[in-house]
């Protein structure tokens, strides 16, 4: 009975360590995950951009809610994708995507800070930066969509 008890911790450690290791999805799975994350972050960027463009028509608490929820959603999407180990051929693309998502998330943080401070003088510049970021994400999304589909390979 004593021998069995000694083996239990080793087995538990092995199970825990194997559960923590990131999986490497196939190329199609990574593309789907990347497109979903880009889409989610793009949506957050567009929502804040639109809200800031029309800030004079919105109640302050609503504008804050839009900014906070957009920042949270972008952070969740970015974190989910960064937790996925990309397949070897997509490592460079993964770096580009995660960098763009991180930049967008940082910009959304800047926007949230400005909204909470009621710094409406910063809104015009933030709208321009959000537009550029949305355009960048759209270009990256187009490039990811254009990647060859694994299912079409022999």
PDB file of C-alpha atoms in Angstrom, residues 37-38 41-42 45 71 74-83 94-110 129 133 136-137 140:
ATOM      1  CA  UNK A  37      -9.878  37.206 -32.330  1.00  0.00           C
ATOM      2  CA  UNK A  38      -9.225  39.814 -35.012  1.00  0.00           C
ATOM      3  CA  UNK A  41     -11.011  43.182 -31.422  1.00  0.00           C
ATOM      4  CA  UNK A  42     -12.030  44.989 -34.630  1.00  0.00           C
ATOM      5  CA  UNK A  45     -12.303  49.222 -31.915  1.00  0.00           C
ATOM      6  CA  UNK A  71     -11.546  47.080 -23.660  1.00  0.00           C
ATOM      7  CA  UNK A  74     -10.547  42.981 -26.741  1.00  0.00           C
ATOM      8  CA  UNK A  75      -8.442  41.787 -23.824  1.00  0.00           C
ATOM      9  CA  UNK A  76     -10.317  38.498 -23.672  1.00  0.00           C
ATOM     10  CA  UNK A  77      -9.973  37.907 -27.417  1.00  0.00           C
ATOM     11  CA  UNK A  78      -6.297  38.813 -27.418  1.00  0.00           C
ATOM     12  CA  UNK A  79      -5.550  36.583 -24.422  1.00  0.00           C
ATOM     13  CA  UNK A  80      -7.362  33.605 -25.945  1.00  0.00           C
ATOM     14  CA  UNK A  81      -5.309  33.790 -29.130  1.00  0.00           C
ATOM     15  CA  UNK A  82      -2.000  34.384 -27.379  1.00  0.00           C
ATOM     16  CA  UNK A  83      -2.604  31.208 -25.352  1.00  0.00           C
ATOM     17  CA  UNK A  94       1.016  34.883 -35.319  1.00  0.00           C
ATOM     18  CA  UNK A  95       3.542  37.452 -34.128  1.00  0.00           C
ATOM     19  CA  UNK A  96       2.018  40.034 -36.487  1.00  0.00           C
ATOM     20  CA  UNK A  97      -1.518  39.259 -35.323  1.00  0.00           C
ATOM     21  CA  UNK A  98      -0.734  39.274 -31.605  1.00  0.00           C
ATOM     22  CA  UNK A  99       1.240  42.501 -31.951  1.00  0.00           C
ATOM     23  CA  UNK A 100      -1.671  44.194 -33.741  1.00  0.00           C
ATOM     24  CA  UNK A 101      -4.138  42.914 -31.141  1.00  0.00           C
ATOM     25  CA  UNK A 102      -1.918  44.150 -28.308  1.00  0.00           C
ATOM     26  CA  UNK A 103      -1.631  47.577 -29.956  1.00  0.00           C
ATOM     27  CA  UNK A 104      -5.402  47.758 -30.379  1.00  0.00           C
ATOM     28  CA  UNK A 105      -5.968  46.733 -26.776  1.00  0.00           C
ATOM     29  CA  UNK A 106      -3.548  49.439 -25.610  1.00  0.00           C
ATOM     30  CA  UNK A 107      -5.365  52.033 -27.710  1.00  0.00           C
ATOM     31  CA  UNK A 108      -8.694  50.952 -26.252  1.00  0.00           C
ATOM     32  CA  UNK A 109      -7.182  51.452 -22.800  1.00  0.00           C
ATOM     33  CA  UNK A 110      -6.154  54.983 -23.803  1.00  0.00           C
ATOM     34  CA  UNK A 129      -6.045  56.364 -34.200  1.00  0.00           C
ATOM     35  CA  UNK A 133      -6.050  50.543 -36.070  1.00  0.00           C
ATOM     36  CA  UNK A 136      -4.714  47.673 -39.942  1.00  0.00           C
ATOM     37  CA  UNK A 137      -6.724  44.855 -38.386  1.00  0.00           C
ATOM     38  CA  UNK A 140      -4.316  41.558 -41.424  1.00  0.00           C
TER      39      UNK A 140
END
